[in-house]
PDB file of C-alpha atoms in Angstrom:
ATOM      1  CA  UNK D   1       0.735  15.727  39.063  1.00  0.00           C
ATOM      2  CA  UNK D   2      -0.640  12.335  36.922  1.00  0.00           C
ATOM      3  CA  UNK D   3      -3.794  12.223  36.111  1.00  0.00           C
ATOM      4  CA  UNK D   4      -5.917   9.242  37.343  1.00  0.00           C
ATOM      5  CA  UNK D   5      -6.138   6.665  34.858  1.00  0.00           C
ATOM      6  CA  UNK D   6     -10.099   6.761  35.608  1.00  0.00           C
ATOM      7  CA  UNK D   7     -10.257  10.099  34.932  1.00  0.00           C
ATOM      8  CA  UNK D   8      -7.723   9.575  31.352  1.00  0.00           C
ATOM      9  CA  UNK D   9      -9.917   7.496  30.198  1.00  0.00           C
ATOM     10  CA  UNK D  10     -12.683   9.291  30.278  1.00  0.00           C
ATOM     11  CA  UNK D  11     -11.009  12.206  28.718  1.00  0.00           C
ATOM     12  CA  UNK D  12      -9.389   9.775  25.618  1.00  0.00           C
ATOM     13  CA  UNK D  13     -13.697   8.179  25.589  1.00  0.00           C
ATOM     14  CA  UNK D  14     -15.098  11.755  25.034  1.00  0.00           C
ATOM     15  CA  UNK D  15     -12.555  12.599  22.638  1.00  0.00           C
ATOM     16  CA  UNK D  16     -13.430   9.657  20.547  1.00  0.00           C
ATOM     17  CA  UNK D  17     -17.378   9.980  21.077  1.00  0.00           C
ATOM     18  CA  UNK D  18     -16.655  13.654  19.841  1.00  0.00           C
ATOM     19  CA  UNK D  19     -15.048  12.568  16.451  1.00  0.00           C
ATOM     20  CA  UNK D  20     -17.568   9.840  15.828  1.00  0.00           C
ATOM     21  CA  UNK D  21     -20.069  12.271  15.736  1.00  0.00           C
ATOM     22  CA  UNK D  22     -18.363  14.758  13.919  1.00  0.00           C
ATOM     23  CA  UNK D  23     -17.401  12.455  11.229  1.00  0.00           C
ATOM     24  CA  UNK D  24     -21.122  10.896  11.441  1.00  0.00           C
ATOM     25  CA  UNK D  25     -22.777  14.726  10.954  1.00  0.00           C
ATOM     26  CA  UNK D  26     -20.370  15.441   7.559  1.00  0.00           C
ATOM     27  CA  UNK D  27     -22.554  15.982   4.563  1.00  0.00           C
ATOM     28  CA  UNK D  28     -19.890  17.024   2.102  1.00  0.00           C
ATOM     29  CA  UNK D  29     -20.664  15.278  -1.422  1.00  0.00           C
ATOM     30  CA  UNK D  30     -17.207  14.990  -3.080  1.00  0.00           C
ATOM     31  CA  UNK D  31     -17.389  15.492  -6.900  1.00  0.00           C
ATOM     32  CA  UNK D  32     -18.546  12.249  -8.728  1.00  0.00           C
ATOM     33  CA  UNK D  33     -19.805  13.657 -11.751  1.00  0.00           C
ATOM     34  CA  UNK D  34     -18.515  13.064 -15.177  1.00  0.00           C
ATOM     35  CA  UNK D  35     -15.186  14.785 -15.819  1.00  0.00           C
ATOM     36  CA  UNK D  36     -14.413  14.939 -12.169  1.00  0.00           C
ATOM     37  CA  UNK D  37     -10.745  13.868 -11.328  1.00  0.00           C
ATOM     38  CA  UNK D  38      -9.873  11.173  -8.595  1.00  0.00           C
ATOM     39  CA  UNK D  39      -6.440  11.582  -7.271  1.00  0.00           C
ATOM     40  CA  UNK D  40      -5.242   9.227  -3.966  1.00  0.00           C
ATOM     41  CA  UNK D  41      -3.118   6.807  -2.913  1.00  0.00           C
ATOM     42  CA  UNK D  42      -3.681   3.281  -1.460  1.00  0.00           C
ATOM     43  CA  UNK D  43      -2.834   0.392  -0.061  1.00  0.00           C
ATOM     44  CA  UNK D  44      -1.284  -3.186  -1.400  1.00  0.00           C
ATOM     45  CA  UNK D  45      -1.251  -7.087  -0.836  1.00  0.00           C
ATOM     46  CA  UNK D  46       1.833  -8.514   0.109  1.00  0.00           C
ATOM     47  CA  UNK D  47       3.192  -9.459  -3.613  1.00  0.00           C
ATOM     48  CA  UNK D  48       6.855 -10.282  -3.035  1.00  0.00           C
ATOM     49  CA  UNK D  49       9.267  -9.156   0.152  1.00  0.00           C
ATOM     50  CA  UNK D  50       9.327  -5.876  -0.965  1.00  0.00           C
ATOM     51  CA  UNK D  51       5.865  -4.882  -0.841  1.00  0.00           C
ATOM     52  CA  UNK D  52       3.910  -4.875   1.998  1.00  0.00           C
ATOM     53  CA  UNK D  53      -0.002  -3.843   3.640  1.00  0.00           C
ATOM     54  CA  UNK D  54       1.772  -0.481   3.924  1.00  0.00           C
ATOM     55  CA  UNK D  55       0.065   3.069   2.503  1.00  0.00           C
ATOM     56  CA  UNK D  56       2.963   5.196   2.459  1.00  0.00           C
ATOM     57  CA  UNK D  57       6.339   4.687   4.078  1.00  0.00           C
ATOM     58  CA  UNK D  58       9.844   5.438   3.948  1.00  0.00           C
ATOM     59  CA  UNK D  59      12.368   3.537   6.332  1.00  0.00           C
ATOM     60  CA  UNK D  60      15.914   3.705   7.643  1.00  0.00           C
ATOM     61  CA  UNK D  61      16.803   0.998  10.161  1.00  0.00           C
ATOM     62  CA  UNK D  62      20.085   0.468  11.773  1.00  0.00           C
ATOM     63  CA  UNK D  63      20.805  -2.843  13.325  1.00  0.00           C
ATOM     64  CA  UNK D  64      23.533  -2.864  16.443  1.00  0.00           C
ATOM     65  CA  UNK D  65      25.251  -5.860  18.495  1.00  0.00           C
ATOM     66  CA  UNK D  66      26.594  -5.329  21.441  1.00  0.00           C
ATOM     67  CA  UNK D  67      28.620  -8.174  23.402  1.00  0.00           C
ATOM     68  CA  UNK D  68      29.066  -7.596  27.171  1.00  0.00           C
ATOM     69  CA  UNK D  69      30.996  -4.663  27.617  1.00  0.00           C
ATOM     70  CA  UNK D  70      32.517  -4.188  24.725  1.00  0.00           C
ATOM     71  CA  UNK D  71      30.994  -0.978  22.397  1.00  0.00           C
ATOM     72  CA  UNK D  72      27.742  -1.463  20.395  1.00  0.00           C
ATOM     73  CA  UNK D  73      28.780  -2.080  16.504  1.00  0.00           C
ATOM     74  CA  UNK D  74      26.180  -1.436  13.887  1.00  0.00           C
ATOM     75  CA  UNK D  75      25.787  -5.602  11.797  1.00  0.00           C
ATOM     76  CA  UNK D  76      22.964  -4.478   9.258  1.00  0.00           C
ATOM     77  CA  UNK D  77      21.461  -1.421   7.747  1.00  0.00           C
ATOM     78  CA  UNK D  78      17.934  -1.493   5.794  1.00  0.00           C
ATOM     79  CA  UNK D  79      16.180   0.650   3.713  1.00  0.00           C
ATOM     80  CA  UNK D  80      12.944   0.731   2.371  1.00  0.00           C
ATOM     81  CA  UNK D  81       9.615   2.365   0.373  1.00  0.00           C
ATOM     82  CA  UNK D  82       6.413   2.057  -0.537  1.00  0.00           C
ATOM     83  CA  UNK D  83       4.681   4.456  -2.880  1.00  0.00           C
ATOM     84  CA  UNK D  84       1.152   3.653  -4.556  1.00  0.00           C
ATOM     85  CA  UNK D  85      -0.275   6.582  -6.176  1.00  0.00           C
ATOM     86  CA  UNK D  86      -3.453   6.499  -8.230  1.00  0.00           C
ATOM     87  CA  UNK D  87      -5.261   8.560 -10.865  1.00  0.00           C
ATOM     88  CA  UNK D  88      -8.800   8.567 -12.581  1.00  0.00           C
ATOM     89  CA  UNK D  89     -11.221  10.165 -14.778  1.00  0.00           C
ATOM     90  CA  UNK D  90     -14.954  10.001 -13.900  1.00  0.00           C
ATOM     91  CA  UNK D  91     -15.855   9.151 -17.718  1.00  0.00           C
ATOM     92  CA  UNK D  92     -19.742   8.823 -16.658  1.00  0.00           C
ATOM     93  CA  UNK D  93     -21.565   9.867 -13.157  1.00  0.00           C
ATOM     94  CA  UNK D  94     -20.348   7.661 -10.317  1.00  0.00           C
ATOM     95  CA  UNK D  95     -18.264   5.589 -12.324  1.00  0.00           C
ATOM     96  CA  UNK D  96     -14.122   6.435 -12.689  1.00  0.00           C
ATOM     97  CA  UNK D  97     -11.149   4.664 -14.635  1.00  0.00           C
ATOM     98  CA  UNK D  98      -7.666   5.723 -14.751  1.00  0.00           C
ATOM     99  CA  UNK D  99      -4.195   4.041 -13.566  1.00  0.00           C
ATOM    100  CA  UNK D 100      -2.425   2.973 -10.555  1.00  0.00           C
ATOM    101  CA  UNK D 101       0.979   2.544 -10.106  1.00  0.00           C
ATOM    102  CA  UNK D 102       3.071   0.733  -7.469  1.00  0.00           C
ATOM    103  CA  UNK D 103       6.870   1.893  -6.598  1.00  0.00           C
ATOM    104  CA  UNK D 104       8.257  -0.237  -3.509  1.00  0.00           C
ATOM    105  CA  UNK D 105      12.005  -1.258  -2.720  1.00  0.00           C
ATOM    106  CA  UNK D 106      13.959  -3.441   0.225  1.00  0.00           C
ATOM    107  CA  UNK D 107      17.849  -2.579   0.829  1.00  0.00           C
ATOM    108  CA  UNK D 108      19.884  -5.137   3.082  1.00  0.00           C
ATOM    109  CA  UNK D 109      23.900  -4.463   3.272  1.00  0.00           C
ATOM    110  CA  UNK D 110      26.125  -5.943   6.295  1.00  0.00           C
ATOM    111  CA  UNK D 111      28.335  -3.810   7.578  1.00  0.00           C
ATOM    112  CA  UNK D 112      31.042  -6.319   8.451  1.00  0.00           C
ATOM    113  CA  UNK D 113      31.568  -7.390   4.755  1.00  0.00           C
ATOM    114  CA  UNK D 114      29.731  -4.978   2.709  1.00  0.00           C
ATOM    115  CA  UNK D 115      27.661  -7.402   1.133  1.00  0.00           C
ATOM    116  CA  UNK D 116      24.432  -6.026   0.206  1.00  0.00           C
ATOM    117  CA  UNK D 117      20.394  -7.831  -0.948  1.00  0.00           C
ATOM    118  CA  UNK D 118      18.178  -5.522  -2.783  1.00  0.00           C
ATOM    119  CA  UNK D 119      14.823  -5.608  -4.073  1.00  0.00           C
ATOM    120  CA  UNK D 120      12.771  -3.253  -5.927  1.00  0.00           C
ATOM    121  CA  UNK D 121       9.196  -3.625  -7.089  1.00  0.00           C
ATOM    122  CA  UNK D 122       7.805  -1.965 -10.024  1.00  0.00           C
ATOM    123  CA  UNK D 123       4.363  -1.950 -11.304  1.00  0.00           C
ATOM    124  CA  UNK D 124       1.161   0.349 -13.260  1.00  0.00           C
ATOM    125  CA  UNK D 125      -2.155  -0.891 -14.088  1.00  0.00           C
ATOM    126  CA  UNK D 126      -5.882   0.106 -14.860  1.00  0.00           C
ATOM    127  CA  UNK D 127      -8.151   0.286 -12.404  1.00  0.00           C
ATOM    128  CA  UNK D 128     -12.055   0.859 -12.551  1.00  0.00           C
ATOM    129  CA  UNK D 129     -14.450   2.054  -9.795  1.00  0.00           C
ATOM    130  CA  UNK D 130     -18.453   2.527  -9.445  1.00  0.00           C
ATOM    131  CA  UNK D 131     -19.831   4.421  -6.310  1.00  0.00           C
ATOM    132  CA  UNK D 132     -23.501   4.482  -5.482  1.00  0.00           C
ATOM    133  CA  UNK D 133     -23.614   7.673  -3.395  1.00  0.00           C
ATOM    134  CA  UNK D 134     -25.528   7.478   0.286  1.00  0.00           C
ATOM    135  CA  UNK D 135     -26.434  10.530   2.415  1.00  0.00           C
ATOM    136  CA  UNK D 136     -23.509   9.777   4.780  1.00  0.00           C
ATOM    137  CA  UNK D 137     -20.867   7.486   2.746  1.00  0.00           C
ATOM    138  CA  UNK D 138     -20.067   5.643  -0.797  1.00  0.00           C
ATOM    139  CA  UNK D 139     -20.149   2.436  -1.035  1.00  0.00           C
ATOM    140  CA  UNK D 140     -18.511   0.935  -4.026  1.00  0.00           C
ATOM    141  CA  UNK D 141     -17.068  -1.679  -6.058  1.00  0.00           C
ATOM    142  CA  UNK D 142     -13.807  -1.943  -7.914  1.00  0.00           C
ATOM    143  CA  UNK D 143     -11.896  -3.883 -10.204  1.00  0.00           C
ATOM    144  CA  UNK D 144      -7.882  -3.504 -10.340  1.00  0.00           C
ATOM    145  CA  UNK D 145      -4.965  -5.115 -11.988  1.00  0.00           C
ATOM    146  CA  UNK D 146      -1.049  -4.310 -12.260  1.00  0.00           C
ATOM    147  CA  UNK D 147       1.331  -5.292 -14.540  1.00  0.00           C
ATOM    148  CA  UNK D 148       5.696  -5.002 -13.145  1.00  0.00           C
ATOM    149  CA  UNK D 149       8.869  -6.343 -12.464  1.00  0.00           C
ATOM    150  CA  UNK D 150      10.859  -7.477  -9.665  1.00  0.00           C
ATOM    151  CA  UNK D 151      14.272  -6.792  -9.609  1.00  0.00           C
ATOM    152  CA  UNK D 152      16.756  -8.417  -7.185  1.00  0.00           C
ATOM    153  CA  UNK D 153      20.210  -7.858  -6.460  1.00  0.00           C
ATOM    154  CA  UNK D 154      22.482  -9.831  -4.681  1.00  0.00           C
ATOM    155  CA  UNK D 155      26.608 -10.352  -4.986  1.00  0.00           C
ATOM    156  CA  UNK D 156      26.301  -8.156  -7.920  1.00  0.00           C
ATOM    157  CA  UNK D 157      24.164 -10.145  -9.831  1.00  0.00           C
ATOM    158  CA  UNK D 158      20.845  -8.925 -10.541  1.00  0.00           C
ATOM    159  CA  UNK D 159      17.712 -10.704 -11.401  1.00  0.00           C
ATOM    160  CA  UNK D 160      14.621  -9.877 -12.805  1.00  0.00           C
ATOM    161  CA  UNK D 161      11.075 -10.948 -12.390  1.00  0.00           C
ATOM    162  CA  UNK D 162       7.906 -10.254 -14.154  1.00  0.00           C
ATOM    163  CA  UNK D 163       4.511 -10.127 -11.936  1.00  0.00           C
ATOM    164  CA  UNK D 164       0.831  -9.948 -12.281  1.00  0.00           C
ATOM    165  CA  UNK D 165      -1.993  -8.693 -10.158  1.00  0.00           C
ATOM    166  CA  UNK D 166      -5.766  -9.071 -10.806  1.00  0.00           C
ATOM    167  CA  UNK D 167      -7.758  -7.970  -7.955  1.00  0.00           C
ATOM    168  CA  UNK D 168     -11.658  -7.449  -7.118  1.00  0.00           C
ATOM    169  CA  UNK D 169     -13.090  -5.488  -4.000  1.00  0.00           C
ATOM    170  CA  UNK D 170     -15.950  -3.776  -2.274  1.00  0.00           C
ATOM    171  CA  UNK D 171     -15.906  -0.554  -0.078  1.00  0.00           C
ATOM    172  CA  UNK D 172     -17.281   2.323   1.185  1.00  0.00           C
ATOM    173  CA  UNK D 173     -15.634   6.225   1.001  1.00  0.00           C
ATOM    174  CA  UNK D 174     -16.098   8.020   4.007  1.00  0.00           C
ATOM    175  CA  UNK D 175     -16.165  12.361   3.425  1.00  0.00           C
ATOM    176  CA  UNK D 176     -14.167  13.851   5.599  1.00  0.00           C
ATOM    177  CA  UNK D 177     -14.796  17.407   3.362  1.00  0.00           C
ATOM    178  CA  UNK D 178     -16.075  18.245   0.440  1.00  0.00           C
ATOM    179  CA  UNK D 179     -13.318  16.847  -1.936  1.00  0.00           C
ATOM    180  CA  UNK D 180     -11.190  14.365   0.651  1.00  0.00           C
ATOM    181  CA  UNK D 181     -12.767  10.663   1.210  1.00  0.00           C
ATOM    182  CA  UNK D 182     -11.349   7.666   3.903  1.00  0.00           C
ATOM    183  CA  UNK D 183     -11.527   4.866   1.651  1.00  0.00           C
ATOM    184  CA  UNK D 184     -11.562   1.680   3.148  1.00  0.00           C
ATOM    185  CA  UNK D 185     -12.771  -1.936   0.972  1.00  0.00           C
ATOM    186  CA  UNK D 186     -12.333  -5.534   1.545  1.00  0.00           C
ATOM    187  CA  UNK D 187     -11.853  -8.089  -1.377  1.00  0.00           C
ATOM    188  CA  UNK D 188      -9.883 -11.043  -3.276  1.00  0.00           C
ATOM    189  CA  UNK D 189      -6.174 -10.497  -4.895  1.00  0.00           C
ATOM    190  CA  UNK D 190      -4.433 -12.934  -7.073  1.00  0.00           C
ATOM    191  CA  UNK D 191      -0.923 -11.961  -7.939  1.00  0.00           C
ATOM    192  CA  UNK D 192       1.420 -14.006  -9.867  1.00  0.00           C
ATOM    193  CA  UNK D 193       5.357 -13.543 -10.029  1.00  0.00           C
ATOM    194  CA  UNK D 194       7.338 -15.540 -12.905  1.00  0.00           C
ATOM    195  CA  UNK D 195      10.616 -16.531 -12.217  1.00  0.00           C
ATOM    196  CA  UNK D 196      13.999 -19.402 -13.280  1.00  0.00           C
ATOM    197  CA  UNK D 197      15.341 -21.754 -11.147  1.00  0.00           C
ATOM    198  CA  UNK D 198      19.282 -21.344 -11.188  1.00  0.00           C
ATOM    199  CA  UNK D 199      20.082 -24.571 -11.879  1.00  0.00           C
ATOM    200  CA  UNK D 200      17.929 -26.584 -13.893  1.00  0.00           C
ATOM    201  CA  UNK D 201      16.475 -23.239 -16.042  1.00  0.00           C
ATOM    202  CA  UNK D 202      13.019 -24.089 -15.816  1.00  0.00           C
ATOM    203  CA  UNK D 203      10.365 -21.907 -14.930  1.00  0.00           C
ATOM    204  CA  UNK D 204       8.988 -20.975 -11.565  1.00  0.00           C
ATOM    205  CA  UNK D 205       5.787 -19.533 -10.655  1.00  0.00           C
ATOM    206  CA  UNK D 206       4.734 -17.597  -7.019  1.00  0.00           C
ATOM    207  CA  UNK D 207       1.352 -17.061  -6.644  1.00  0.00           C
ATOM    208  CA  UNK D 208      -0.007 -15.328  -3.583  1.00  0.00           C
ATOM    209  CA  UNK D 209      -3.981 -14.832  -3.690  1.00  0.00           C
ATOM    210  CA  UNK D 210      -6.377 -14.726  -1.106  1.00  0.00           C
ATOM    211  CA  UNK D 211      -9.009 -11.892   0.664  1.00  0.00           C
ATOM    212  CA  UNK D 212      -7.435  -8.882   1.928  1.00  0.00           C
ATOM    213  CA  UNK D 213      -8.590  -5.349   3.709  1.00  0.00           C
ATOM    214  CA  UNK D 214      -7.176  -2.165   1.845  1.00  0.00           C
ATOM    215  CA  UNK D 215      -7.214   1.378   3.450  1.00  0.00           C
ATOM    216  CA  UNK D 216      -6.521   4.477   1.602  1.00  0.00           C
ATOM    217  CA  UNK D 217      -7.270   8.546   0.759  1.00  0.00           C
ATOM    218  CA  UNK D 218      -8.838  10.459  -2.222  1.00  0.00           C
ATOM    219  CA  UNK D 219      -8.874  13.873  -3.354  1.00  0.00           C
ATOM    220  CA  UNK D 220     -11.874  14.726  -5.514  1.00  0.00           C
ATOM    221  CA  UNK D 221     -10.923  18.095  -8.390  1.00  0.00           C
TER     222      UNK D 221
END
């Protein structure tokens, strides 16, 4: 037997009101002192095609046609990652440096003809953090930059790009024990990607810039 929706969604509104006030009653104090080791991963701004808003993510995507009756044949396959660990060192109280590092890639291939498009995005960078502990949360501000290439491949031919990112932001870490924060920060990326035009040689710049919302975990040691 269903259950009424009235009655569902007063079961899914208690749940929630339960683990807002759970997470608002945490007191943990993750470890901020000096020599304390940050460890997470986080998210990114879009800097080319193969790098996305995503935290973590792995992808296998088959793409099928299918014509009236006849059988469903598979046209493309894609692939993709995103991986954007992070380390630091909490060199005084409240206040960490250490690197970040950015590994992302796109795979395209058509099944028909075998051709394949592929993209991979490599980056690592410094990053600096100050937190001005609360009773309940963290805010704090950061500073970030990374430093890459972008690789393409396409008819056997491969191309390769070098890329900048300077970013700024401000957030808050949420405990959700005693060494494991919900980071969350909002702030202004400028990323720019240096490429040659095929025919006449001369160079090309991308920039992509603008304000951006960034979600992420830490573990505290």
């Amino acid at each position: 037997v269903g259950i009424p929706k009235t009655r569902t969604m007063k079961v899914i509104s208690l749940t929630v009101a339960v683990l807002l006030v759970n997470i608002a009653t945490i007191t943990a104090q993750p470890q901020l002192e000096k020599g304390s080791i940050l460890l997470g991963a986080t998210s990114t701004v879009a800097l080319s095609g193969s790098i996305s808003s995503e935290l973590l993510s792995l992808g296998f995507i088959h793409v099928k046609y299918k014509a009236g009756s006849d059988p469903a044949e598979d046209v493309y396959k894609f692939t993709s990652y995103n991986i954007l660990p992070r380390g630091g060192y909490f060199i005084i109280d409240n206040l960490a440096a250490g690197l970040q590092t950015v590994f992302s890639g796109y795979n395209e291939k058509a099944m028909d003809d075998n051709l394949e498009y592929a993209e991979r995005t490599i980056g690592i960078g410094p990053f600096v953090r100050y937190y001005y502990p609360l009773d309940r949360f963290f805010p704090f501000i950061e500073a970030e930059s990374l430093f890459g290439t972008v690789k393409e491949v396409w008819y056997d031919e491969d191309e390769r790009s070098p890329f900048v990112l300077l970013g700024i932001s401000i957030g808050a870490s949420l405990p959700l024990g005693d060494n494991v924060t919900f980071d969350a920060s909002a702030g202004y990326l400028r990323s720019s990607q240096k490429d040659t035009d095929v025919e006449t040689e001369d160079a090309v710049h991308y920039i992509t810039s603008g304000f951006c919302l960034k979600m992420g975990f830490t573990i505290y040691l």
